PDB file of C-alpha atoms and ligand atoms in Angstrom:
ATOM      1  CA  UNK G   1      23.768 -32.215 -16.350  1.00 90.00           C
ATOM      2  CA  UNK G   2      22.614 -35.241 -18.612  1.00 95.00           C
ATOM      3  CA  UNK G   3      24.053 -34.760 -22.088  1.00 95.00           C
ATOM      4  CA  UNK G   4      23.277 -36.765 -25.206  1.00 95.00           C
ATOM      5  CA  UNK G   5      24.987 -39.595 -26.843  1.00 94.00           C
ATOM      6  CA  UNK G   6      25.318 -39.261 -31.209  1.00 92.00           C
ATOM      7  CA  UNK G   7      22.330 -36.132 -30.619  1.00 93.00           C
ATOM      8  CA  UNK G   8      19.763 -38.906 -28.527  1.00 96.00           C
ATOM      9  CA  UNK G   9      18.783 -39.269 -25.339  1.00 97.00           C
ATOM     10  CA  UNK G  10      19.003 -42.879 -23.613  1.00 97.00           C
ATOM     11  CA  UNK G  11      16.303 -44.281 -21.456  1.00 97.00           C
ATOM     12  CA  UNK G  12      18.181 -44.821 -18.219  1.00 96.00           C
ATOM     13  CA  UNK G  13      17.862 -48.328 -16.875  1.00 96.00           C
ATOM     14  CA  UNK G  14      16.867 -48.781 -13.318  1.00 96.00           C
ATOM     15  CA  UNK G  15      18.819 -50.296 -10.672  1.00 95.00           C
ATOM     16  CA  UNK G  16      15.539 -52.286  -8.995  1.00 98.00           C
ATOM     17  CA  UNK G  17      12.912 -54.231 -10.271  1.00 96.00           C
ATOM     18  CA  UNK G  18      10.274 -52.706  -7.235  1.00 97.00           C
ATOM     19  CA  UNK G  19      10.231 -50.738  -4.453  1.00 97.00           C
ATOM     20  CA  UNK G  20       8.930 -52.601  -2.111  1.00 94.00           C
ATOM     21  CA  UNK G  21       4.726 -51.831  -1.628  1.00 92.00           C
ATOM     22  CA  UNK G  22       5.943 -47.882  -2.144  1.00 97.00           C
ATOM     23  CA  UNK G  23       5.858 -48.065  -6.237  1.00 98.00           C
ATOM     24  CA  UNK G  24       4.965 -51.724  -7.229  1.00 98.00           C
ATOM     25  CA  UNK G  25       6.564 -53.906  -9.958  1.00 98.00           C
ATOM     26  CA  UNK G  26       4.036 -53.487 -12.319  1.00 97.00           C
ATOM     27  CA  UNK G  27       3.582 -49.821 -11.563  1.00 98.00           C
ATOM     28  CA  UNK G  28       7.429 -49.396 -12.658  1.00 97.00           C
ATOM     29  CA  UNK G  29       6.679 -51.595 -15.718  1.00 97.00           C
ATOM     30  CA  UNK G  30       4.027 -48.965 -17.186  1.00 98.00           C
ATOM     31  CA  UNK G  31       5.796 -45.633 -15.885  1.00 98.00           C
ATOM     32  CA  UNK G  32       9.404 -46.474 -16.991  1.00 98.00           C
ATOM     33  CA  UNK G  33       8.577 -49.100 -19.386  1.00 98.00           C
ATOM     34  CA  UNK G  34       6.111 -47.035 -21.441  1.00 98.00           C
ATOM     35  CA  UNK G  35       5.676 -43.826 -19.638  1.00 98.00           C
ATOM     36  CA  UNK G  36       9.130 -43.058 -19.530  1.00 98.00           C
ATOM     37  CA  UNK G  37      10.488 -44.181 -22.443  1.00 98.00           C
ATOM     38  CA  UNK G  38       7.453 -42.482 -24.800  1.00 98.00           C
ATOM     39  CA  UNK G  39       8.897 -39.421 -23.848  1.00 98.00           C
ATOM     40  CA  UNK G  40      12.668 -40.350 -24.532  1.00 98.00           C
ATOM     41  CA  UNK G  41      11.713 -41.709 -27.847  1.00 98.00           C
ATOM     42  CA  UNK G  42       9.407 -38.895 -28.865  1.00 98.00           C
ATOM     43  CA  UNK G  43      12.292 -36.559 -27.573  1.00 98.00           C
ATOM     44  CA  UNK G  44      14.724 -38.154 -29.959  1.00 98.00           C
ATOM     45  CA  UNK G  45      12.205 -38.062 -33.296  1.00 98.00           C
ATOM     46  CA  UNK G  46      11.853 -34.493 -32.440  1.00 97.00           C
ATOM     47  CA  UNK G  47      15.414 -33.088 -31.994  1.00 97.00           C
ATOM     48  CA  UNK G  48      17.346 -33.733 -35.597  1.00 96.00           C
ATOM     49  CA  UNK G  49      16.772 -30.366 -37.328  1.00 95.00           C
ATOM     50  CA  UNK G  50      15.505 -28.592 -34.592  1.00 96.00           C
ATOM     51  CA  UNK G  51      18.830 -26.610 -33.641  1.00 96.00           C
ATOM     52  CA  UNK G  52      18.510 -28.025 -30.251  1.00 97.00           C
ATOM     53  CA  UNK G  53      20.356 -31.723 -30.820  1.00 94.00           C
ATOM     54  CA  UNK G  54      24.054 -30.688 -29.241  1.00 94.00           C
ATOM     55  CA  UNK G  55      22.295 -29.466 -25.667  1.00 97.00           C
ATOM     56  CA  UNK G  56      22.092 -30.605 -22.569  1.00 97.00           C
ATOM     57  CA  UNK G  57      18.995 -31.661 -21.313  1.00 98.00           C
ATOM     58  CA  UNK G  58      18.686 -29.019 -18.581  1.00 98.00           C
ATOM     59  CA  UNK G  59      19.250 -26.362 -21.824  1.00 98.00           C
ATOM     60  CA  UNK G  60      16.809 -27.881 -24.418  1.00 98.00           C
ATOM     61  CA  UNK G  61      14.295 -27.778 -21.607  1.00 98.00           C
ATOM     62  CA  UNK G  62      14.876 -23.938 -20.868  1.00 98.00           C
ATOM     63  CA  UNK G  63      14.676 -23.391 -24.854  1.00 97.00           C
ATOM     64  CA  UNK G  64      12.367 -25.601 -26.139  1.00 97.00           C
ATOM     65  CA  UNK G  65       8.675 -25.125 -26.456  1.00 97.00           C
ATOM     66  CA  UNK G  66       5.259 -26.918 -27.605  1.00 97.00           C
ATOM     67  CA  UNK G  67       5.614 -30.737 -28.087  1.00 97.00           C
ATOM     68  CA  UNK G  68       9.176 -30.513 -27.650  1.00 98.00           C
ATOM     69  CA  UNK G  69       8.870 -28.869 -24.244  1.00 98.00           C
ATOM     70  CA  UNK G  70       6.793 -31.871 -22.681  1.00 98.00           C
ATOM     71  CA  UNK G  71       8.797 -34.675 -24.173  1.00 98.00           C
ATOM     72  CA  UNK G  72      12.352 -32.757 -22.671  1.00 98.00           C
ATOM     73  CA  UNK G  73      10.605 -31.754 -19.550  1.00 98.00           C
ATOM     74  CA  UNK G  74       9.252 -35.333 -18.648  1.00 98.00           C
ATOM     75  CA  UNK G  75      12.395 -36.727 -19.861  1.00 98.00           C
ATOM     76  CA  UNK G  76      14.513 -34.994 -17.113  1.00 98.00           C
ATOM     77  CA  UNK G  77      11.718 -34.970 -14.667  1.00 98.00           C
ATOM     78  CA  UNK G  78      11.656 -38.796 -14.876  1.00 98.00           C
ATOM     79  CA  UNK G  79      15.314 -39.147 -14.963  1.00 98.00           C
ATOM     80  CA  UNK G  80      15.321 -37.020 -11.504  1.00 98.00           C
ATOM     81  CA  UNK G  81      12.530 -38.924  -9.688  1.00 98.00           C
ATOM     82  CA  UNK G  82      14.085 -42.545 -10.950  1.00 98.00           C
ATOM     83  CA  UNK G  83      17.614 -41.645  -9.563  1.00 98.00           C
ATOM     84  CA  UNK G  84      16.583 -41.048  -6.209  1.00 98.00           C
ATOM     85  CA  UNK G  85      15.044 -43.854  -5.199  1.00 98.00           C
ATOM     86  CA  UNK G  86      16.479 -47.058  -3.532  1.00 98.00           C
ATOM     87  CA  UNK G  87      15.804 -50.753  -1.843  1.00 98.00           C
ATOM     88  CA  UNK G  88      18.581 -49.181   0.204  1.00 98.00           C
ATOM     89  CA  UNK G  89      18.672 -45.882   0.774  1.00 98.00           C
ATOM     90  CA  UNK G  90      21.339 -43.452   2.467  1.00 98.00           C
ATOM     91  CA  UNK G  91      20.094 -41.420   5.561  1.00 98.00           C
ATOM     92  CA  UNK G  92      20.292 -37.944   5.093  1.00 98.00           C
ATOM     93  CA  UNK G  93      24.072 -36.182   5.625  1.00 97.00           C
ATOM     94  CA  UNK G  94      24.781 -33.331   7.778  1.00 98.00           C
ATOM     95  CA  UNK G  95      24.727 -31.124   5.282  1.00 98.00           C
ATOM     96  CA  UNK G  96      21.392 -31.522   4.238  1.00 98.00           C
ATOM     97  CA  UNK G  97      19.743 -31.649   7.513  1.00 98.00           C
ATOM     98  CA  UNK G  98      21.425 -28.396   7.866  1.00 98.00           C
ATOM     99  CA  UNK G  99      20.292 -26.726   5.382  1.00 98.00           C
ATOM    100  CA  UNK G 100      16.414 -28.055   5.515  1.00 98.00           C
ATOM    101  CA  UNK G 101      16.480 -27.031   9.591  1.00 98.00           C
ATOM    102  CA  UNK G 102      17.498 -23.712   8.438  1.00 98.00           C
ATOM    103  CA  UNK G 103      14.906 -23.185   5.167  1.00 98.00           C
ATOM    104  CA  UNK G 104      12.473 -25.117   6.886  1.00 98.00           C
ATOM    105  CA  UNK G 105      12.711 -24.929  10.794  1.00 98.00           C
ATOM    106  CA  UNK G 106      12.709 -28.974  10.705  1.00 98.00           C
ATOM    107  CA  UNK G 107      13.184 -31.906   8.488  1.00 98.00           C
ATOM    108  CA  UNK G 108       9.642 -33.156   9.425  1.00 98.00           C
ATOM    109  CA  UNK G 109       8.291 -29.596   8.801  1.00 98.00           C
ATOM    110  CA  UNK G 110      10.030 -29.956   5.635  1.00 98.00           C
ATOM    111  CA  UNK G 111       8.712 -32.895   4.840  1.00 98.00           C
ATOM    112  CA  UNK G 112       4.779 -32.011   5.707  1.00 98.00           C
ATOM    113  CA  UNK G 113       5.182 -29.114   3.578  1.00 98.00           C
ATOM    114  CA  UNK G 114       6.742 -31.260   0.426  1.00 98.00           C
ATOM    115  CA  UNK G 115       3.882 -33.855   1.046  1.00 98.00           C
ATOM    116  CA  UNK G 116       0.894 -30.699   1.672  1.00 98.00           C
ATOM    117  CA  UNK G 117       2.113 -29.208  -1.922  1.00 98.00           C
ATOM    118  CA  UNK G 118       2.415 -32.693  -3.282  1.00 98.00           C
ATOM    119  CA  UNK G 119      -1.463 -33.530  -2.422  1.00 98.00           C
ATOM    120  CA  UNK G 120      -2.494 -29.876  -3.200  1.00 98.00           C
ATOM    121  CA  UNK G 121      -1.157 -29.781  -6.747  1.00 98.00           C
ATOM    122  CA  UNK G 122      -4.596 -30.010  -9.154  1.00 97.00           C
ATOM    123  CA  UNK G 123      -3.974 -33.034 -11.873  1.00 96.00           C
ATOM    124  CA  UNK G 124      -0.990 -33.227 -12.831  1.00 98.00           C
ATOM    125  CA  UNK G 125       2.726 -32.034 -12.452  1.00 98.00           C
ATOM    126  CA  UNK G 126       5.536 -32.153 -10.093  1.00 98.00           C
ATOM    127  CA  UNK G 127       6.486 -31.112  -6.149  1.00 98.00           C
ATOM    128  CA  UNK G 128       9.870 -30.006  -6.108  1.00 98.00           C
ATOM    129  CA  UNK G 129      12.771 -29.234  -3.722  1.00 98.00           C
ATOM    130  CA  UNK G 130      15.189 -26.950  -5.090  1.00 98.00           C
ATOM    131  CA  UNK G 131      18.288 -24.407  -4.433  1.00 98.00           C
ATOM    132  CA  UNK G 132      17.793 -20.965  -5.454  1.00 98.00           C
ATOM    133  CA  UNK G 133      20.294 -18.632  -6.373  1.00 96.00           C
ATOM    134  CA  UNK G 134      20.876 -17.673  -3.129  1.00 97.00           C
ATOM    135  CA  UNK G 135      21.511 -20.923  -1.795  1.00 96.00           C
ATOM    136  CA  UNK G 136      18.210 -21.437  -0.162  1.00 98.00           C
ATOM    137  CA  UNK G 137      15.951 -24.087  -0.228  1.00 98.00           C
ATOM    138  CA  UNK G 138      12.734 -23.726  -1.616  1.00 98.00           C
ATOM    139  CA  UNK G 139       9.595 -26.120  -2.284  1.00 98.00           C
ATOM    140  CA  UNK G 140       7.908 -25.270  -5.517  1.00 98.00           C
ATOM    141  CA  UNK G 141       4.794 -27.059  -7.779  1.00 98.00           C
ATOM    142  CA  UNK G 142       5.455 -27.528 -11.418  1.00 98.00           C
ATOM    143  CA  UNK G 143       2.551 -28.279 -13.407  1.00 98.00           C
ATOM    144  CA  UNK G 144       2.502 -31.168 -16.037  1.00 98.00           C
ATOM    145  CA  UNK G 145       5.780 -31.764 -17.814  1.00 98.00           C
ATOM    146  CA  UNK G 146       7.597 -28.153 -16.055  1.00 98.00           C
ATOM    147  CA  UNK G 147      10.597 -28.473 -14.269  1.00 98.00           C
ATOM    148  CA  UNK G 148      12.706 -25.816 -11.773  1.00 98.00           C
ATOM    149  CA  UNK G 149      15.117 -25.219 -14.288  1.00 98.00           C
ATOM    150  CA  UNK G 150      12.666 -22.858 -16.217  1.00 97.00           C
ATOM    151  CA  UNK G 151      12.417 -20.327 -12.928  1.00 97.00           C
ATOM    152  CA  UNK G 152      16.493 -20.639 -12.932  1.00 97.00           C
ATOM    153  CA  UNK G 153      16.314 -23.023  -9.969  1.00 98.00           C
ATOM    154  CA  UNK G 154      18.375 -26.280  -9.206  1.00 98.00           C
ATOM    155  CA  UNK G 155      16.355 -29.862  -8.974  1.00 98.00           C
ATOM    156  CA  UNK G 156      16.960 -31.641  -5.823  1.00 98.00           C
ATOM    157  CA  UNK G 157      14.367 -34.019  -4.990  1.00 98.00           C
ATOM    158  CA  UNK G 158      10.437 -34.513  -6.814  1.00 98.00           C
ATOM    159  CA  UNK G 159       7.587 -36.875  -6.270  1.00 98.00           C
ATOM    160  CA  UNK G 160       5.405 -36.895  -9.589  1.00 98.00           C
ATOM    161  CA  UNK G 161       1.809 -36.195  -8.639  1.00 98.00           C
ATOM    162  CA  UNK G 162       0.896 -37.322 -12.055  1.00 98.00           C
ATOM    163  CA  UNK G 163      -1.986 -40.394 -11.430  1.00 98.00           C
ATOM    164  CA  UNK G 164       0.162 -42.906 -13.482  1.00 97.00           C
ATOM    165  CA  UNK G 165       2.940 -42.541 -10.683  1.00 98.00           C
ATOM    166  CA  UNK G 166       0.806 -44.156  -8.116  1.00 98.00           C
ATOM    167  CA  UNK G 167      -3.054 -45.133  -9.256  1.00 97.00           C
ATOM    168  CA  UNK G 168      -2.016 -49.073  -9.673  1.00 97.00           C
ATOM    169  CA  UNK G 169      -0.675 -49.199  -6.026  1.00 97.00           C
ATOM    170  CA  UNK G 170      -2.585 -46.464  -4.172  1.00 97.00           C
ATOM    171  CA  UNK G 171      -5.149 -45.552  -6.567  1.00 97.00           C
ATOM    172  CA  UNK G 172      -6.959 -42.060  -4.987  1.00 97.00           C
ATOM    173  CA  UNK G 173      -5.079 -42.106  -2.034  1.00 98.00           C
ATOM    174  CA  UNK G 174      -2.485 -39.778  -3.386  1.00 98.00           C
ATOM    175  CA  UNK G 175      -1.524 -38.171  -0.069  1.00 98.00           C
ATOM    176  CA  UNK G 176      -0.903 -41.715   1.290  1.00 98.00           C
ATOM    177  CA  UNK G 177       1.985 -42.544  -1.373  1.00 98.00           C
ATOM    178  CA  UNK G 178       3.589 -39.657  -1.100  1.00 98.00           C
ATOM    179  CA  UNK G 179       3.789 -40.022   2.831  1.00 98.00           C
ATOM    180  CA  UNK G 180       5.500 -43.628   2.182  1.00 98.00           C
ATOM    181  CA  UNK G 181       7.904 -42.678  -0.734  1.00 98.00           C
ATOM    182  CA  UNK G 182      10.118 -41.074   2.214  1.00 98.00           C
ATOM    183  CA  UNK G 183      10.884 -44.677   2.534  1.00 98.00           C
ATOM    184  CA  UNK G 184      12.581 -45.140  -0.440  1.00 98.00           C
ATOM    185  CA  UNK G 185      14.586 -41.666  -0.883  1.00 98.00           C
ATOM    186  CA  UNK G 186      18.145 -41.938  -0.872  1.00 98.00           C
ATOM    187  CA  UNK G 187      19.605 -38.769   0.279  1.00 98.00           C
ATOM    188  CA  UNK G 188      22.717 -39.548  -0.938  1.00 98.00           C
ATOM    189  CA  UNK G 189      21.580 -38.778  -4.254  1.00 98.00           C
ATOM    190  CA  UNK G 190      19.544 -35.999  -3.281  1.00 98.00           C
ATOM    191  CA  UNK G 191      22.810 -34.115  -1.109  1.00 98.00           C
ATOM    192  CA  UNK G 192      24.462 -34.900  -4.725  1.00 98.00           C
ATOM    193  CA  UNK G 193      22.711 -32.536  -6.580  1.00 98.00           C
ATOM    194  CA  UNK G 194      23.424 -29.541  -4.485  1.00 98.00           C
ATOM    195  CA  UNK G 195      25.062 -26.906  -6.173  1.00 96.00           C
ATOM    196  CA  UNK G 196      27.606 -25.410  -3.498  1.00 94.00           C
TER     197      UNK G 196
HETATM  198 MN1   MN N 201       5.502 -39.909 -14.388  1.00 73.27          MN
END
C-alpha cells in the first residue's frame, strides 16, 4: 500500500544508478528522471479538490478515471517495476518456487509465458504476475497506464512493455530485454508482495 505524504505523492528515489547492460544509465535517467516523475507531478496537480487526496494509491487507481487514471496508474506501475530490481538480487524463496511450479508447472515455464505475453502485448502497457483471490497465480496484460488492481488482483512482479522502458538499450528487440531483465529481479521483493 503506498500512501501519501501532506495529500502528494513522492517520486521514490532509486537505490542504483544502472543495471548493468539490462536498463542502461541513461535509459534510467529519461524513464525515472522524466518519465516517472511527469506522472508523480501531474498526479499531485490533479488530486487537491478532487475528493481523492486522503487515498492510497492502490484506491485512487480503482476510483479514478480520465487523466487522473493514467497519471495514478503509471505512478504505481512505476513504483512496482523500480522496486524490484537490483545490482544484487535475492534468488527466489521456497515459497515462491512453490507456488509458480504449482500455477505454472515450472519456473522456466513461468517465465516463457511472462516473457511470450510481454512480447505479444501491442504498443504499450504492462505484463503482470499477480495473486487472485483464490490464491493463485496468474499472468495478465494491462494495456497503457492499467494495473491488476482494477480486476481486484494483487501486483507481484511487471516488466513495462512501453518502448521508453527499453528503446535506448535494446531498441526493437523487445523480446530480447525482457529475456535479460530476469537478471536483475530480486525475488525478495517480489515473495514480499504476496498476500497470504
Ligand atoms: Mn515506463
Amino acid at each position: 500500500m503506498i500512501t501519501p505524504t501532506n495529500k502528494q505523492f513522492a517520486l521514490p528515489q532509486l537505490p542504483y544508478e544502472a543495471l548493468g547492460t539490462v536498463i542502461g544509465k541513461e535509459t534510467l535517467g529519461f524513464h525515472h528522471g522524466k518519465h516517472f516523475k511527469a506522472y508523480v507531478d501531474n498526479l499531485n496537480k490533479l488530486l487537491p479538490g478532487s475528493g481523492l487526496e486522503d487515498l492510497s494509491l492502490e484506491e485512487v487507481v480503482r476510483k479514478a478515471t480520465g487523466g487522473m487514471f493514467n497519471n495514478a496508474g503509471q505512478v504505481l506501475n512505476h513504483s512496482l517495476y523500480f522496486e524490484q530490481f537490483s545490482n544484487t538480487p535475492h534468488t527466489m524463496g521456497a515459497k515462491l518456487t512453490g507456488l509458480l511450479e504449482r500455477d505454472f508447472g515450472s519456473v522456466d515455464t513461468f517465465k516463457k509465458e511472462f516473457e511470450q505475453k510481454g512480447t505479444t502485448l501491442f504498443g504499450s502497457g504492462w505484463v503482470w504476475l499477480s495473486a487472485n483471490s483464490e490464491g493463485k497465480l496468474v499472468i495478465t496484460q494491462h494495456k497503457d497506464a492499467d494495473n491488476p488492481v482494477t480486476a481486484g488482483l494483487t501486483p507481484l512482479l511487471t516488466f513495462d512493455v512501453w518502448e521508453h522502458a527499453y528503446y535506448l538499450d535494446y531498441q526493437n528487440r523487445r523480446a530480447d530485454h525482457l529475456a535479460a531483465l530476469w537478471q536483475i529481479v530480486d525475488w525478495q521483493v517480489v515473495e514480499k508482495r504476496l498476500p497470504f
